[in-house]
């Protein structure tokens, strides 16, 4: 029996789990409910110590860093969640991507969800992270999801529009995962 395909959801922030992690958890629940035949895996950079990229080969990094890269490489599709920090995605996410080999994301469906303090930065993470994913040769979902604090109540994603957008992004990733 073949392994079940795995959808990795990456919380690309070093801050304690908050609203972005709650949105990713909701995306995971959506994926599990719609596609029980797919394994959903969440990698939260706030809970995983990734070493600083310094040019050494992957095998020279510690176990936690190698395992994080292996989880990306072993996934059939990836949803990357990133907050907007200084009009870009955070350094901890860039650091992990700098360590990951091209093959880890090449030809793989990838979706983006970004979290910002206001609607003003809605393209910041999407435009920059799309460029990095294009360099990897990832197959990016045509749309991304952008959420703000106003989309949450009591730490949960409650905006109906944001929930629908996130569900549509998950459906797209699962469709791409199944067809590739």
Coordinates of N, CA and C in Angstrom, one line a residue:
X1 N 0.8 -1.2 0.0 CA 0.0 0.0 0.0 C 0.9 1.2 0.0
X2 N 0.6 2.2 -0.9 CA 1.4 3.4 -1.0 C 1.1 4.3 0.2
X3 N 2.1 5.1 0.5 CA 2.0 6.1 1.6 C 0.9 7.1 1.2
X4 N 0.2 7.6 2.2 CA -0.8 8.7 1.9 C 0.0 10.0 1.6
X5 N -0.6 10.8 0.7 CA 0.1 12.1 0.4 C 0.0 13.0 1.6
X6 N 1.0 13.8 1.8 CA 1.1 14.7 3.0 C 1.1 16.1 2.6
X7 N 0.2 16.9 3.2 CA 0.1 18.3 3.0 C 0.7 18.9 4.2
X8 N 1.8 19.6 4.0 CA 2.5 20.3 5.1 C 2.1 21.7 5.2
X9 N 1.7 22.1 6.4 CA 1.3 23.5 6.7 C 2.4 24.1 7.6
X10 N 3.1 25.1 7.1 CA 4.2 25.7 7.8 C 3.9 27.1 8.4
X11 N 4.0 27.2 9.7 CA 3.8 28.5 10.4 C 5.1 29.1 10.4
X12 N 5.4 30.1 9.5 CA 6.7 30.7 9.4 C 6.9 31.9 10.2
X13 N 6.8 31.7 11.6 CA 7.0 32.8 12.5 C 7.7 32.2 13.8
X14 N 8.5 33.0 14.4 CA 9.2 32.5 15.6 C 8.4 32.9 16.9
X15 N 7.4 33.7 16.7 CA 6.6 34.2 17.9 C 5.7 33.0 18.4
X16 N 5.3 33.1 19.7 CA 4.5 32.1 20.2 C 3.2 31.9 19.4
X17 N 2.7 30.7 19.3 CA 1.5 30.5 18.5 C 0.4 31.5 18.8
X18 N -0.2 32.2 17.8 CA -1.2 33.1 17.9 C -2.2 33.0 16.8
X19 N -2.6 34.2 16.2 CA -3.7 34.2 15.2 C -3.2 33.4 13.9
X20 N -2.0 33.6 13.5 CA -1.6 32.9 12.3 C -1.6 31.4 12.5
X21 N -1.1 31.0 13.6 CA -1.2 29.5 13.9 C -2.6 29.0 14.0
X22 N -3.6 29.9 14.5 CA -5.0 29.5 14.6 C -5.6 29.4 13.2
X23 N -5.2 30.3 12.3 CA -5.6 30.2 10.9 C -5.1 28.9 10.2
X24 N -3.8 28.6 10.5 CA -3.3 27.4 9.9 C -4.0 26.1 10.5
X25 N -4.3 26.2 11.8 CA -5.0 25.1 12.4 C -6.4 24.9 11.8
X26 N -7.0 26.0 11.5 CA -8.3 25.9 10.8 C -8.2 25.4 9.4
X27 N -7.1 25.8 8.7 CA -6.9 25.2 7.4 C -6.6 23.7 7.5
X28 N -5.9 23.3 8.5 CA -5.6 21.9 8.7 C -7.0 21.1 8.9
X29 N -7.8 21.7 9.7 CA -9.1 21.0 10.0 C -9.9 20.9 8.7
X30 N -9.9 22.0 7.9 CA -10.6 22.0 6.6 C -10.1 20.9 5.7
X31 N -8.8 20.8 5.6 CA -8.2 19.7 4.8 C -8.5 18.3 5.3
X32 N -8.4 18.2 6.6 CA -8.7 16.8 7.1 C -10.2 16.4 6.9
X33 N -11.1 17.4 7.0 CA -12.5 17.1 6.9 C -12.9 16.8 5.4
X34 N -12.2 17.6 4.5 CA -12.6 17.4 3.1 C -11.8 16.2 2.4
X35 N -10.7 15.9 3.0 CA -9.8 14.9 2.3 C -9.2 14.0 3.4
X36 N -9.9 13.1 4.0 CA -9.4 12.3 5.1 C -8.3 11.3 4.6
X37 N -8.1 11.2 3.3 CA -7.1 10.3 2.7 C -5.7 11.0 2.7
X38 N -5.7 12.3 3.0 CA -4.4 13.1 3.0 C -4.0 13.3 4.4
X39 N -2.7 13.1 4.7 CA -2.2 13.4 6.0 C -1.8 14.9 6.0
X40 N -2.2 15.5 7.1 CA -1.9 16.9 7.3 C -0.9 17.0 8.4
X41 N 0.2 17.7 8.1 CA 1.3 17.9 9.1 C 1.5 19.4 9.3
X42 N 1.7 19.8 10.5 CA 1.9 21.3 10.8 C 3.3 21.4 11.4
X43 N 4.1 22.3 10.8 CA 5.4 22.6 11.2 C 5.4 24.1 11.7
X44 N 5.6 24.3 13.0 CA 5.5 25.7 13.5 C 6.9 26.1 13.9
X45 N 7.4 27.1 13.3 CA 8.8 27.6 13.5 C 9.0 28.2 14.9
X46 N 7.9 28.5 15.6 CA 8.0 28.9 17.0 C 8.3 27.7 17.9
X47 N 8.0 26.5 17.5 CA 8.2 25.3 18.3 C 9.4 24.5 17.8
X48 N 10.1 24.9 16.7 CA 11.2 24.2 16.1 C 12.4 25.1 16.0
X49 N 13.5 24.7 16.7 CA 14.7 25.5 16.7 C 15.5 25.2 15.4
X50 N 15.5 26.1 14.5 CA 16.2 26.0 13.2 C 17.5 26.7 13.4
X51 N 18.6 26.1 13.0 CA 19.9 26.7 13.1 C 20.1 27.8 12.0
X52 N 21.0 28.7 12.3 CA 21.3 29.7 11.3 C 22.0 29.2 10.1
X53 N 21.5 29.6 8.9 CA 22.1 29.1 7.7 C 23.5 29.8 7.5
X54 N 24.5 28.9 7.3 CA 25.8 29.4 7.2 C 26.6 28.8 6.1
X55 N 25.9 28.1 5.2 CA 26.6 27.6 4.0 C 27.0 26.1 4.1
X56 N 26.9 25.5 5.3 CA 27.4 24.2 5.5 C 26.4 23.2 4.8
X57 N 26.8 22.0 4.5 CA 25.9 21.1 3.8 C 24.8 20.7 4.8
X58 N 23.6 20.3 4.3 CA 22.5 20.0 5.1 C 22.8 18.9 6.2
X59 N 23.6 17.9 5.8 CA 23.9 16.9 6.8 C 24.7 17.4 8.0
X60 N 25.3 18.6 7.9 CA 26.1 19.1 9.0 C 25.2 19.9 10.0
X61 N 23.9 20.1 9.7 CA 23.1 20.7 10.7 C 22.5 19.7 11.7
X62 N 22.0 20.2 12.8 CA 21.5 19.4 13.8 C 20.2 18.7 13.4
X63 N 19.7 17.8 14.3 CA 18.6 16.9 13.9 C 17.3 17.7 13.7
X64 N 17.0 18.8 14.5 CA 15.8 19.5 14.3 C 15.7 20.2 13.0
X65 N 16.9 20.8 12.6 CA 16.9 21.5 11.3 C 16.8 20.5 10.2
X66 N 17.5 19.4 10.2 CA 17.4 18.4 9.2 C 16.0 17.8 9.1
X67 N 15.3 17.6 10.2 CA 14.0 17.1 10.2 C 13.0 18.1 9.6
X68 N 13.1 19.4 9.9 CA 12.3 20.4 9.3 C 12.4 20.4 7.8
X69 N 13.6 20.3 7.3 CA 13.8 20.3 5.9 C 13.2 19.0 5.3
X70 N 13.4 17.9 6.0 CA 12.9 16.6 5.5 C 11.3 16.6 5.5
X71 N 10.7 17.3 6.4 CA 9.3 17.4 6.4 C 8.8 18.2 5.1
X72 N 9.5 19.2 4.8 CA 9.2 20.0 3.6 C 9.4 19.1 2.4
X73 N 10.6 18.5 2.3 CA 10.9 17.7 1.1 C 9.9 16.5 1.0
X74 N 9.5 15.9 2.1 CA 8.6 14.8 2.0 C 7.1 15.1 1.8
X75 N 6.8 16.4 1.8 CA 5.4 16.7 1.6 C 5.0 16.7 0.1
X76 N 3.8 16.4 -0.2 CA 3.3 16.4 -1.6 C 2.9 17.9 -1.9
X77 N 2.5 18.7 -0.9 CA 2.1 20.1 -1.1 C 2.4 20.8 0.2
X78 N 2.6 22.1 0.1 CA 2.9 22.9 1.2 C 2.1 24.2 1.3
X79 N 1.5 24.5 2.4 CA 0.9 25.8 2.7 C 1.8 26.6 3.6
X80 N 2.3 27.7 3.2 CA 3.2 28.5 4.0 C 2.4 29.7 4.5
X81 N 2.4 29.8 5.9 CA 1.8 30.9 6.5 C 2.9 31.8 7.0
X82 N 2.8 33.1 6.8 CA 3.8 34.1 7.2 C 3.2 35.4 7.6
X83 N 3.7 35.9 8.7 CA 3.2 37.3 9.1 C 4.0 38.3 8.3
X84 N 3.5 39.5 8.3 CA 4.2 40.6 7.6 C 5.1 41.3 8.7
X85 N 6.4 41.2 8.5 CA 7.3 41.9 9.4 C 8.1 42.9 8.5
X86 N 8.0 44.2 8.8 CA 8.8 45.2 8.1 C 8.5 45.1 6.6
X87 N 7.3 44.9 6.2 CA 6.8 44.8 4.8 C 7.4 43.6 4.1
X88 N 7.7 42.5 4.8 CA 8.2 41.3 4.2 C 7.9 40.1 5.1
X89 N 8.3 38.9 4.7 CA 8.1 37.7 5.5 C 9.3 37.6 6.5
X90 N 9.1 36.9 7.6 CA 10.2 37.0 8.7 C 11.4 36.2 8.3
X91 N 12.5 36.6 9.0 CA 13.8 36.0 8.8 C 13.9 34.5 9.1
X92 N 13.1 34.1 10.1 CA 13.2 32.6 10.5 C 12.7 31.8 9.3
X93 N 11.7 32.3 8.6 CA 11.2 31.5 7.4 C 12.2 31.6 6.3
X94 N 12.8 32.7 6.0 CA 13.8 32.9 5.0 C 15.0 32.0 5.3
X95 N 15.4 31.9 6.6 CA 16.5 31.1 7.1 C 16.3 29.6 6.7
X96 N 15.1 29.1 7.1 CA 14.8 27.7 6.8 C 14.8 27.5 5.2
X97 N 14.2 28.4 4.5 CA 14.2 28.3 3.0 C 15.7 28.3 2.5
X98 N 16.5 29.1 3.1 CA 17.9 29.2 2.7 C 18.7 27.8 2.9
X99 N 18.2 27.1 3.9 CA 18.9 25.8 4.2 C 18.3 24.7 3.3
X100 N 17.0 24.8 2.9 CA 16.4 23.8 2.2 C 16.9 23.7 0.7
X101 N 17.2 22.5 0.3 CA 17.7 22.3 -1.1 C 16.6 22.6 -2.1
X102 N 16.9 23.0 -3.3 CA 15.9 23.3 -4.4 C 14.9 22.2 -4.5
X103 N 15.4 20.9 -4.5 CA 14.6 19.8 -4.7 C 13.4 19.7 -3.7
X104 N 13.6 20.3 -2.5 CA 12.6 20.2 -1.5 C 11.2 20.8 -1.9
X105 N 11.3 21.8 -2.8 CA 10.1 22.5 -3.2 C 9.8 22.5 -4.7
X106 N 10.8 22.0 -5.4 CA 10.8 22.0 -6.9 C 9.6 21.2 -7.4
X107 N 8.7 21.8 -8.2 CA 7.6 21.1 -8.8 C 6.5 20.7 -7.9
X108 N 6.5 21.3 -6.7 CA 5.6 21.0 -5.6 C 4.5 22.1 -5.5
X109 N 3.2 21.8 -5.4 CA 2.2 22.8 -5.1 C 2.5 23.5 -3.8
X110 N 2.4 24.9 -3.8 CA 2.6 25.7 -2.7 C 1.5 26.8 -2.6
X111 N 1.0 27.0 -1.5 CA 0.0 28.1 -1.2 C 0.6 29.0 -0.2
X112 N 0.1 30.2 -0.2 CA 0.6 31.3 0.8 C -0.6 31.9 1.5
X113 N -0.5 31.9 2.8 CA -1.4 32.7 3.7 C -0.5 33.7 4.5
X114 N -0.9 35.0 4.4 CA -0.1 36.0 5.1 C -1.0 36.7 6.2
X115 N -0.4 37.1 7.2 CA -1.1 37.8 8.3 C -0.4 39.2 8.5
X116 N -1.2 40.2 8.5 CA -0.7 41.6 8.7 C -1.6 42.3 9.7
X117 N -1.0 43.4 10.2 CA -1.7 44.2 11.2 C -2.8 45.1 10.5
X118 N -2.7 45.3 9.3 CA -3.7 46.1 8.6 C -3.7 45.7 7.1
X119 N -4.8 46.1 6.4 CA -4.9 45.7 5.0 C -3.8 46.4 4.1
X120 N -3.1 47.3 4.6 CA -2.1 48.1 3.7 C -1.0 47.2 3.2
X121 N -0.7 46.1 3.8 CA 0.5 45.3 3.4 C 0.1 44.0 2.8
X122 N -1.1 44.0 2.2 CA -1.6 42.7 1.7 C -0.8 42.0 0.6
X123 N 0.0 42.8 -0.1 CA 0.8 42.2 -1.1 C 2.3 42.0 -0.7
X124 N 2.7 42.4 0.5 CA 4.1 42.4 0.9 C 4.6 41.0 0.9
X125 N 4.0 40.1 1.7 CA 4.5 38.7 1.8 C 4.3 38.0 0.5
X126 N 3.1 38.1 -0.1 CA 2.7 37.4 -1.3 C 3.7 37.7 -2.4
X127 N 4.0 38.9 -2.7 CA 4.9 39.2 -3.8 C 6.3 38.8 -3.6
X128 N 6.8 38.9 -2.4 CA 8.2 38.5 -2.1 C 8.3 37.0 -1.9
X129 N 7.4 36.4 -1.3 CA 7.5 34.9 -1.1 C 7.2 34.2 -2.4
X130 N 6.4 34.8 -3.3 CA 6.2 34.2 -4.6 C 7.5 34.2 -5.4
X131 N 8.3 35.2 -5.3 CA 9.6 35.3 -6.0 C 10.5 34.2 -5.5
X132 N 10.6 34.0 -4.2 CA 11.4 32.9 -3.6 C 10.9 31.6 -4.0
X133 N 9.6 31.3 -4.0 CA 9.1 30.1 -4.4 C 9.3 29.8 -5.9
X134 N 9.2 30.9 -6.7 CA 9.5 30.7 -8.2 C 11.0 30.3 -8.4
X135 N 11.9 30.8 -7.6 CA 13.3 30.4 -7.6 C 13.4 29.0 -7.4
X136 N 12.7 28.4 -6.4 CA 12.7 27.0 -6.1 C 12.1 26.2 -7.2
X137 N 11.2 26.8 -8.1 CA 10.5 26.0 -9.1 C 9.2 25.4 -8.5
X138 N 8.7 26.0 -7.4 CA 7.5 25.5 -6.8 C 6.3 25.9 -7.8
X139 N 5.2 25.1 -7.7 CA 4.0 25.4 -8.4 C 3.1 26.2 -7.5
X140 N 3.0 27.5 -7.7 CA 2.3 28.3 -6.7 C 0.8 28.3 -7.1
X141 N 0.0 28.2 -6.1 CA -1.5 28.5 -6.2 C -1.6 29.9 -6.7
X142 N -2.6 30.1 -7.7 CA -2.7 31.4 -8.3 C -3.2 32.5 -7.4
X143 N -3.8 32.2 -6.3 CA -4.3 33.2 -5.3 C -3.7 32.9 -3.9
X144 N -3.5 33.9 -3.1 CA -3.1 33.8 -1.8 C -4.2 34.3 -0.8
X145 N -4.0 34.1 0.4 CA -5.0 34.6 1.4 C -4.2 35.6 2.3
X146 N -4.9 36.7 2.6 CA -4.3 37.7 3.5 C -5.3 38.0 4.6
X147 N -4.9 37.8 5.8 CA -5.8 38.1 7.0 C -5.2 39.2 7.9
X148 N -6.0 39.8 8.6 CA -5.6 40.8 9.6 C -6.2 40.5 10.9
X149 N -5.8 41.3 11.9 CA -6.4 41.1 13.2 C -7.9 41.2 13.3
X150 N -8.5 42.0 12.4 CA -9.9 42.2 12.3 C -10.7 40.9 11.8
X151 N -10.0 40.0 11.3 CA -10.6 38.7 10.8 C -10.7 37.7 11.9
X152 N -10.2 38.1 13.1 CA -10.2 37.1 14.3 C -11.1 37.7 15.4
X153 N -11.6 36.8 16.2 CA -12.3 37.1 17.4 C -11.9 36.0 18.4
X154 N -11.4 36.4 19.6 CA -11.0 35.5 20.7 C -10.0 34.5 20.1
X155 N -9.1 35.0 19.3 CA -8.0 34.1 18.8 C -8.4 33.2 17.7
X156 N -9.6 33.2 17.2 CA -10.1 32.3 16.1 C -10.4 33.1 14.9
X157 N -10.2 32.5 13.7 CA -10.5 33.1 12.5 C -12.0 33.1 12.3
X158 N -12.7 34.2 12.4 CA -14.1 34.3 12.3 C -14.7 35.0 11.1
X159 N -13.9 35.7 10.4 CA -14.3 36.4 9.2 C -14.8 35.3 8.1
X160 N -16.0 35.5 7.7 CA -16.6 34.5 6.7 C -15.8 34.6 5.4
X161 N -15.5 35.8 5.0 CA -14.7 35.9 3.7 C -13.4 35.3 3.8
X162 N -12.7 35.5 4.9 CA -11.3 34.9 5.1 C -11.4 33.4 5.2
X163 N -12.4 32.9 5.9 CA -12.6 31.4 6.0 C -12.9 30.8 4.6
X164 N -13.7 31.5 3.8 CA -14.0 31.0 2.4 C -12.7 31.0 1.6
X165 N -12.0 32.1 1.7 CA -10.8 32.2 0.9 C -9.8 31.1 1.3
X166 N -9.6 30.9 2.6 CA -8.7 29.9 3.0 C -9.2 28.5 2.6
X167 N -10.5 28.2 2.7 CA -11.0 26.9 2.2 C -10.7 26.7 0.7
X168 N -10.9 27.8 -0.1 CA -10.7 27.7 -1.5 C -9.2 27.4 -1.8
X169 N -8.3 28.1 -1.0 CA -6.9 27.8 -1.2 C -6.5 26.4 -0.9
X170 N -7.1 25.8 0.2 CA -6.9 24.4 0.6 C -7.4 23.5 -0.5
X171 N -8.6 23.8 -1.1 CA -9.1 23.0 -2.2 C -8.2 23.0 -3.4
X172 N -7.6 24.2 -3.7 CA -6.7 24.3 -4.8 C -5.5 23.4 -4.6
X173 N -4.9 23.5 -3.4 CA -3.7 22.7 -3.1 C -4.0 21.2 -3.1
X174 N -5.1 20.8 -2.6 CA -5.4 19.4 -2.6 C -5.7 18.9 -4.1
X175 N -6.3 19.8 -4.9 CA -6.5 19.4 -6.3 C -5.2 19.3 -7.0
X176 N -4.3 20.2 -6.8 CA -3.0 20.1 -7.4 C -2.2 18.9 -6.9
X177 N -2.3 18.7 -5.6 CA -1.6 17.5 -5.0 C -2.0 16.2 -5.7
X178 N -3.3 16.1 -5.9 CA -3.9 14.9 -6.4 C -3.5 14.7 -7.9
X179 N -3.4 15.8 -8.6 CA -3.1 15.7 -10.1 C -1.7 15.6 -10.5
X180 N -0.8 15.9 -9.5 CA 0.7 15.9 -9.9 C 1.3 14.7 -9.4

